[in-house]
Amino acid sequence: MERYAIVGFGCAGYHCARSLRENGFNGEIHVYTDTGRAPENPMLTTYVTAGRLPEEAGCPFGSLENITRNLGLTVHPGRVSLVSPADMEVRSQSGRAAVYDKLLVSTGARAFVPPMDGQDSPSAYTMRTMDDARRLRARLERGDVKSAVVVGASMVGIKVVELLRQRGVDCTLSDMAPHIFPLAAFDTVAAEIERRLERAGVALAFGRGISGLRDRSEGGVSVLLSDGSCVACDIAVLCIGTRPNLELLPPGALSRDRGGILVDETMESSVPGVYAAGDCASCTNLQTGVPQAVGLWANAGRQGDVAGASMAGVRDVYEGNLVHNITHFMDMDFISLGDRGLPGEHRVYSRRDGGLWLEATTDGGELRCVNILDCKEISGIVRGLLLRQLRGGGAPDILLLEKLRRSGVDGAFIKLLEGEVQ
């Protein structure tokens, strides 16, 4: 009987296991998880911290016990010390070693904390896992947090700012970039978001990276910034970004880039029989054709599905994805669709305070990146039509285009989505 292993049991790992069974694999599936818990959705951690969702909602696939029973898994809790693609071997820190016929590496990513003085301060927090959510929530429930610095003007960082402001905590949002959402927002859109944040009482400290943390004798911590200034606060929350968890692999064992393990369209790595999926894998950016890690929940699920089918011998492909971000915070909806880094002509299609705010970059009559503020209802339509363009699909749905018109979207922008060169 064939034996497959899944190392790392988050969204991608779960989808792989389910896909294996759905595609007829009847052999053994061994799952290695260092948490010993059901797969968690890191995108829900701020909601759990804020008390808007119960902890169990952070595990959308149910309990580990039920998953194990329903999918016929053998679960190995505890840390893995080595994954050897050359030998198809997985070694646990407990000393257990086993060889498998095929492997999936789905170890995900972790919150990045730069090496610096004070990085282990008890007043410093990250926001990635449910453990992070529990720790920050417990600190906030003590009721003595009056001020905070959130480092990282990211989608996670702004959600942390939101939950802190809802508790009446004075917040400073800091980032080494000159504007909020530097990888997603045009400068003009970012400036509008920043104006609204300041109006809501959020202090901004952009263009200054963090250089260290220093615990204060009276309690709390001072956040040291790269320009020599410091901000005293009760807690600091670091939302600087993520790094793929690849330490289990020997150097050079699999082809990889900065974003993660390089895979083909079936999610197979450079070593036959070894697959990768989720936040530790680097897949095709549909706009550039270049491998890139796109750390989104839906991506991880789809990649896991494809990996499971491929491991089971059923043809399926992951074509790649469009870089996109959709988030709601502090009475604002921000949507970015497409690669912000691609060159193109910047055009403003609508700027209405409290209404539709739409800007885009175009190149040769094709959309490159779109920013939408305050009109989340159209984000799914625009994303779908943009993906249709990238994949060379047929004519767009007339009803969808009409919905955009009724929402007040500029006719010139709609023509771009229709594929008409402006």
Coordinates of C-alpha atoms in Angstrom, one line a residue:
M1 CA 0.0 0.0 0.0
E2 CA 1.3 3.4 -0.9
R3 CA 2.1 5.9 1.8
Y4 CA 2.0 9.7 1.3
A5 CA 3.0 12.4 3.8
I6 CA 1.7 15.9 4.2
V7 CA 4.2 18.0 6.2
G8 CA 2.3 21.1 7.6
F9 CA -1.5 21.0 8.1
G10 CA -2.9 24.3 7.3
C11 CA -5.3 25.2 4.4
A12 CA -3.2 23.7 1.7
G13 CA -2.4 20.5 3.6
Y14 CA -6.1 20.0 4.4
H15 CA -7.2 20.5 0.8
C16 CA -4.5 18.1 -0.4
A17 CA -5.7 15.4 2.0
R18 CA -9.3 15.9 0.9
S19 CA -8.4 16.0 -2.8
L20 CA -6.4 12.8 -2.5
R21 CA -9.5 11.0 -1.1
E22 CA -11.8 12.6 -3.6
N23 CA -9.6 11.5 -6.5
G24 CA -9.5 7.9 -5.4
F25 CA -6.3 7.5 -3.4
N26 CA -6.9 4.7 -0.9
G27 CA -3.4 4.4 0.6
E28 CA -2.1 5.8 3.9
I29 CA -2.0 9.6 4.4
H30 CA 0.4 10.7 7.2
V31 CA 0.0 14.2 8.4
Y32 CA 2.7 16.1 10.4
T33 CA 1.5 19.1 12.4
D34 CA 3.5 21.0 15.0
T35 CA 0.4 22.5 16.5
G36 CA -1.6 19.3 17.1
R37 CA -4.7 21.3 16.2
A38 CA -7.1 21.6 13.3
P39 CA -6.0 23.9 10.4
E40 CA -6.4 27.6 11.2
N41 CA -7.2 30.5 9.0
P42 CA -4.6 33.3 9.8
M43 CA -6.8 35.8 8.1
L44 CA -9.3 35.5 11.0
T45 CA -6.8 36.1 13.8
T46 CA -7.7 39.8 14.2
Y47 CA -11.4 38.9 14.4
V48 CA -10.7 36.4 17.2
T49 CA -8.5 38.9 19.0
A50 CA -11.3 41.5 18.8
G51 CA -13.9 39.1 20.1
R52 CA -15.9 39.3 16.9
L53 CA -15.5 35.6 16.2
P54 CA -15.2 32.7 18.7
E55 CA -11.9 30.7 18.6
E56 CA -13.5 27.7 16.9
A57 CA -14.5 29.9 14.0
G58 CA -10.8 30.2 13.2
C59 CA -10.7 26.5 12.3
P60 CA -13.1 26.5 9.4
F61 CA -12.7 22.7 8.5
G62 CA -13.8 21.5 12.0
S63 CA -12.0 19.7 14.7
L64 CA -8.8 17.7 14.0
E65 CA -10.5 14.6 15.4
N66 CA -13.4 14.8 12.9
I67 CA -11.0 15.6 10.0
T68 CA -8.8 12.7 10.9
R69 CA -11.8 10.3 11.0
N70 CA -13.5 11.6 7.9
L71 CA -10.4 11.5 5.7
G72 CA -8.7 8.5 7.2
L73 CA -5.5 10.2 8.3
T74 CA -2.7 9.2 10.5
V75 CA -1.7 12.4 12.4
H76 CA 1.8 12.8 13.9
P77 CA 1.7 15.8 16.3
G78 CA 5.0 17.4 17.2
R79 CA 7.8 19.1 15.4
V80 CA 9.6 17.8 12.3
S81 CA 13.4 18.1 12.3
L82 CA 14.1 17.2 8.7
V83 CA 12.3 16.6 5.3
S84 CA 14.7 14.9 2.9
P85 CA 13.3 15.1 -0.6
A86 CA 16.2 13.0 -2.0
D87 CA 15.3 10.1 0.4
M88 CA 11.5 10.8 0.6
E89 CA 12.0 10.8 4.4
V90 CA 10.5 12.8 7.2
R91 CA 12.2 12.9 10.6
S92 CA 10.5 14.1 13.8
Q93 CA 12.3 15.7 16.7
S94 CA 11.2 12.7 18.8
G95 CA 13.6 10.6 16.7
R96 CA 11.0 8.9 14.5
A97 CA 11.9 8.6 10.8
A98 CA 9.7 7.3 8.0
V99 CA 10.0 7.0 4.2
Y100 CA 7.1 7.7 1.9
D101 CA 6.2 7.3 -1.7
K102 CA 5.2 10.9 -2.2
L103 CA 5.4 14.1 -0.1
L104 CA 3.7 17.4 0.1
V105 CA 5.5 20.3 1.8
S106 CA 2.8 22.7 3.1
T107 CA 4.6 24.3 6.0
G108 CA 3.2 27.7 5.4
A109 CA 4.8 31.0 6.6
R110 CA 5.5 32.7 9.9
A111 CA 5.4 36.3 11.0
F112 CA 8.7 38.0 10.3
V113 CA 10.5 39.7 13.1
P114 CA 13.7 41.4 12.0
P115 CA 16.8 40.6 14.1
M116 CA 17.1 43.6 16.5
D117 CA 17.7 44.6 20.1
G118 CA 14.7 43.8 22.2
Q119 CA 12.9 41.6 19.7
D120 CA 11.9 39.2 22.6
S121 CA 10.3 42.0 24.7
P122 CA 7.3 40.8 26.7
S123 CA 5.5 43.9 25.4
A124 CA 6.0 42.9 21.7
Y125 CA 3.4 40.9 19.8
T126 CA 2.9 39.4 16.4
M127 CA -0.3 38.6 14.5
R128 CA -0.3 35.4 12.5
T129 CA -1.5 32.4 14.4
M130 CA -4.4 31.7 16.8
D131 CA -1.8 31.5 19.6
D132 CA -0.8 35.1 18.6
A133 CA -4.5 36.1 18.8
R134 CA -5.0 34.5 22.2
R135 CA -1.9 36.2 23.6
L136 CA -2.8 39.7 22.4
R137 CA -6.4 39.3 23.5
A138 CA -5.4 38.2 27.0
R139 CA -3.1 41.3 27.3
L140 CA -5.9 43.6 26.1
E141 CA -8.4 42.0 28.5
R142 CA -6.3 43.2 31.4
G143 CA -7.6 46.6 30.6
D144 CA -4.3 48.5 31.1
V145 CA -3.2 49.0 27.5
K146 CA -3.7 52.7 26.7
S147 CA -1.2 53.1 23.8
A148 CA 0.3 51.0 21.1
V149 CA 2.6 51.1 18.1
V150 CA 1.7 48.9 15.2
V151 CA 4.7 48.3 13.0
G152 CA 3.8 47.4 9.4
A153 CA 1.3 49.3 7.3
S154 CA 0.0 46.0 5.9
M155 CA -3.5 44.5 5.6
V156 CA -2.9 42.8 8.9
G157 CA -1.4 45.9 10.5
I158 CA -4.4 48.0 9.7
K159 CA -6.8 45.4 11.1
V160 CA -4.8 45.4 14.4
V161 CA -5.0 49.2 14.4
E162 CA -8.8 48.9 14.0
L163 CA -9.3 46.5 16.9
L164 CA -7.1 48.6 19.2
R165 CA -8.9 51.8 18.3
Q166 CA -12.2 50.1 19.0
R167 CA -10.9 49.5 22.6
G168 CA -9.9 53.2 22.9
V169 CA -6.2 52.5 22.6
D170 CA -4.1 55.4 21.2
C171 CA -2.3 54.0 18.1
T172 CA 0.7 54.9 16.0
L173 CA 1.0 53.1 12.7
S174 CA 4.6 52.9 11.5
D175 CA 6.3 51.6 8.4
M176 CA 9.6 52.2 6.5
A177 CA 7.6 52.8 3.4
P178 CA 6.3 56.3 2.6
H179 CA 2.7 55.3 2.5
I180 CA 0.2 52.7 3.7
F181 CA -0.2 49.5 1.7
P182 CA 3.0 50.1 -0.3
L183 CA 2.7 47.0 -2.4
A184 CA -1.0 47.5 -3.2
A185 CA -2.1 51.2 -3.1
F186 CA -1.3 54.0 -5.5
D187 CA 0.2 56.9 -3.7
T188 CA -2.9 59.1 -4.3
V189 CA -5.2 56.4 -2.9
A190 CA -2.9 55.8 0.1
A191 CA -2.8 59.5 0.8
E192 CA -6.6 59.5 1.0
I193 CA -6.7 56.5 3.3
E194 CA -4.1 58.2 5.5
R195 CA -6.1 61.4 5.7
R196 CA -9.1 59.4 6.9
L197 CA -7.0 57.5 9.5
E198 CA -5.6 60.7 10.9
R199 CA -9.1 62.1 11.1
A200 CA -10.0 59.0 13.1
G201 CA -7.2 59.6 15.6
V202 CA -4.5 57.3 14.3
A203 CA -1.0 58.8 14.4
L204 CA 1.2 57.9 11.4
A205 CA 5.0 57.5 11.3
F206 CA 5.9 56.5 7.7
G207 CA 9.3 56.5 6.1
R208 CA 10.8 55.2 9.3
G209 CA 11.6 51.5 9.9
I210 CA 11.9 49.9 13.3
S211 CA 15.5 49.5 14.6
G212 CA 14.8 48.1 18.0
L213 CA 12.7 47.7 21.1
R214 CA 13.6 48.8 24.6
D215 CA 11.7 47.8 27.7
R216 CA 10.8 50.7 30.0
S217 CA 11.4 50.5 33.7
E218 CA 7.9 51.8 34.4
G219 CA 6.3 49.2 32.1
G220 CA 5.7 49.1 28.4
V221 CA 8.2 49.5 25.7
S222 CA 9.9 52.1 23.5
V223 CA 9.9 51.5 19.8
L224 CA 13.1 52.8 18.3
L225 CA 12.8 54.1 14.7
S226 CA 15.4 54.3 12.0
D227 CA 15.5 58.2 12.1
G228 CA 16.7 58.1 15.8
S229 CA 13.3 58.9 17.2
C230 CA 11.4 56.6 19.6
V231 CA 7.7 56.1 20.5
A232 CA 6.8 55.0 24.1
C233 CA 3.8 52.7 24.4
D234 CA 2.3 49.9 26.4
I235 CA 2.6 47.4 23.6
A236 CA 4.1 47.0 20.1
V237 CA 2.5 44.8 17.5
L238 CA 4.8 43.7 14.7
C239 CA 3.0 43.1 11.4
I240 CA 6.0 43.5 9.1
G241 CA 5.3 40.5 6.8
T242 CA 5.9 36.8 6.6
R243 CA 8.7 34.4 5.6
P244 CA 8.1 30.8 4.3
N245 CA 8.9 28.0 6.7
L246 CA 11.6 26.1 4.8
E247 CA 14.1 25.4 7.5
L248 CA 13.2 21.7 7.5
L249 CA 14.7 21.2 4.0
P250 CA 18.4 20.7 3.5
P251 CA 20.1 23.5 1.6
G252 CA 19.6 23.0 -2.2
A253 CA 17.2 20.1 -1.7
L254 CA 14.5 21.8 -3.8
S255 CA 14.7 24.6 -6.3
R256 CA 13.4 27.8 -4.7
D257 CA 13.4 31.5 -4.8
R258 CA 12.9 34.2 -2.2
G259 CA 9.1 33.5 -2.1
G260 CA 9.3 29.8 -1.6
I261 CA 9.6 26.4 -3.3
L262 CA 9.4 26.5 -7.1
V263 CA 6.7 24.3 -8.5
D264 CA 5.2 23.5 -11.9
E265 CA 1.5 23.8 -12.8
T266 CA 0.7 20.5 -11.1
M267 CA 2.4 21.8 -7.9
E268 CA 5.3 19.3 -8.3
S269 CA 8.7 20.6 -7.2
S270 CA 12.1 20.1 -8.8
V271 CA 12.2 16.6 -7.2
P272 CA 9.7 14.1 -8.8
G273 CA 7.1 13.0 -6.2
V274 CA 7.7 16.0 -4.0
Y275 CA 5.0 18.7 -4.1
A276 CA 4.5 22.0 -2.4
A277 CA 1.5 24.2 -1.8
G278 CA 0.4 27.2 0.2
D279 CA 2.4 30.0 1.6
C280 CA 5.7 28.1 1.2
A281 CA 5.3 27.7 -2.5
S282 CA 6.1 30.1 -5.3
C283 CA 3.7 30.0 -8.2
T284 CA 3.0 31.9 -11.4
N285 CA 1.9 35.6 -11.3
L286 CA -0.5 35.6 -14.2
Q287 CA 0.5 39.2 -15.2
T288 CA 4.2 38.7 -15.3
G289 CA 4.6 35.0 -15.8
V290 CA 7.2 35.1 -13.0
P291 CA 7.0 32.8 -9.9
Q292 CA 5.7 34.7 -6.9
A293 CA 4.3 33.8 -3.5
V294 CA 0.7 35.1 -3.2
G295 CA -0.2 34.5 0.4
L296 CA -4.0 34.2 0.2
W297 CA -6.3 31.6 1.8
A298 CA -8.1 30.8 -1.5
N299 CA -4.8 30.3 -3.3
A300 CA -3.6 27.9 -0.7
G301 CA -6.8 25.9 -0.9
R302 CA -6.7 25.7 -4.7
Q303 CA -3.0 24.7 -4.7
G304 CA -3.7 22.0 -2.2
D305 CA -6.5 20.7 -4.4
V306 CA -4.2 20.5 -7.4
A307 CA -1.4 18.9 -5.4
G308 CA -3.7 16.2 -4.1
A309 CA -5.2 15.4 -7.5
S310 CA -1.7 15.3 -9.0
M311 CA -0.4 13.0 -6.3
A312 CA -3.4 10.7 -6.9
G313 CA -2.5 10.6 -10.6
V314 CA -5.4 12.8 -11.8
R315 CA -4.6 15.6 -14.2
D316 CA -5.3 19.1 -12.7
V317 CA -3.4 22.3 -13.0
Y318 CA -2.9 25.5 -11.1
E319 CA -2.6 28.3 -13.7
G320 CA -1.4 30.9 -11.3
N321 CA -3.2 33.9 -9.8
L322 CA -3.7 37.6 -9.9
V323 CA -2.2 39.6 -7.1
H324 CA -5.1 41.1 -5.1
N325 CA -6.1 42.4 -1.7
I326 CA -9.5 43.1 -0.4
T327 CA -10.0 44.4 3.1
H328 CA -12.5 46.3 5.3
F329 CA -11.3 48.6 8.1
M330 CA -12.5 51.6 10.0
D331 CA -15.5 52.2 7.8
M332 CA -13.4 51.9 4.6
D333 CA -13.2 49.2 1.9
F334 CA -10.0 49.0 0.0
I335 CA -9.5 46.7 -3.0
S336 CA -6.3 46.3 -5.1
L337 CA -6.4 44.1 -8.1
G338 CA -3.3 43.4 -10.2
D339 CA 0.4 44.0 -9.7
R340 CA 1.1 47.4 -8.3
G341 CA 4.8 47.2 -9.4
L342 CA 4.0 46.9 -13.2
P343 CA 4.7 50.0 -15.3
G344 CA 1.8 51.8 -16.9
E345 CA -0.1 55.0 -17.3
H346 CA -1.9 56.1 -14.2
R347 CA -5.5 57.2 -14.7
V348 CA -8.2 58.4 -12.3
Y349 CA -11.7 57.2 -13.1
S350 CA -13.6 58.4 -10.1
R351 CA -12.8 60.3 -6.8
R352 CA -15.8 60.8 -4.6
D353 CA -15.4 61.2 -0.9
G354 CA -17.8 58.6 0.6
G355 CA -18.5 57.2 -2.8
L356 CA -16.7 55.3 -5.5
W357 CA -13.0 56.0 -5.7
L358 CA -11.4 54.2 -8.7
E359 CA -7.9 54.5 -10.1
A360 CA -5.9 52.3 -12.4
T361 CA -2.8 51.8 -14.4
T362 CA -3.0 50.7 -18.0
D363 CA -0.5 49.7 -20.6
G364 CA -1.4 49.4 -24.3
G365 CA -5.1 49.5 -23.5
E366 CA -4.9 46.7 -20.9
L367 CA -5.4 47.0 -17.2
R368 CA -2.4 46.5 -15.0
C369 CA -3.6 47.4 -11.5
V370 CA -6.8 48.7 -10.1
N371 CA -7.5 50.4 -6.8
I372 CA -11.1 50.7 -5.5
L373 CA -12.1 52.6 -2.4
D374 CA -15.5 52.6 -0.8
C375 CA -17.3 50.3 -3.3
K376 CA -16.7 46.7 -2.3
E377 CA -19.8 45.5 -4.2
I378 CA -18.0 45.7 -7.5
S379 CA -14.6 44.2 -6.5
G380 CA -15.6 40.6 -7.4
I381 CA -16.9 41.7 -10.8
V382 CA -13.7 43.6 -11.7
R383 CA -11.5 40.8 -10.5
G384 CA -13.4 38.2 -12.5
L385 CA -13.3 40.4 -15.7
L386 CA -9.6 41.1 -15.2
L387 CA -8.8 37.4 -14.8
R388 CA -10.9 36.7 -18.0
Q389 CA -8.6 39.1 -19.9
L390 CA -5.4 37.5 -18.5
R391 CA -6.6 34.0 -19.4
G392 CA -7.8 34.9 -22.8
G393 CA -11.4 34.3 -22.1
G394 CA -14.4 35.1 -24.3
A395 CA -16.7 38.1 -24.3
P396 CA -17.5 39.5 -20.8
D397 CA -21.0 39.0 -19.3
I398 CA -23.2 41.9 -20.3
L399 CA -25.1 41.7 -17.1
L400 CA -21.9 42.2 -15.1
L401 CA -20.9 45.2 -17.2
E402 CA -24.4 46.7 -16.7
K403 CA -24.0 46.3 -12.9
L404 CA -20.8 48.3 -13.1
R405 CA -22.6 51.0 -15.0
R406 CA -25.3 51.2 -12.4
S407 CA -22.7 51.5 -9.7
G408 CA -21.4 54.6 -11.3
V409 CA -18.2 53.2 -12.9
D410 CA -16.7 55.3 -15.6
G411 CA -17.6 54.2 -19.1
A412 CA -13.9 54.4 -20.2
F413 CA -12.9 51.9 -17.5
I414 CA -15.7 49.5 -18.5
K415 CA -14.5 49.6 -22.1
L416 CA -11.1 48.5 -20.8
L417 CA -12.7 45.5 -19.1
E418 CA -14.5 44.8 -22.3
G419 CA -11.1 44.7 -24.0
E420 CA -11.4 47.8 -26.0
V421 CA -8.2 49.8 -26.4
Q422 CA -8.5 53.4 -25.1

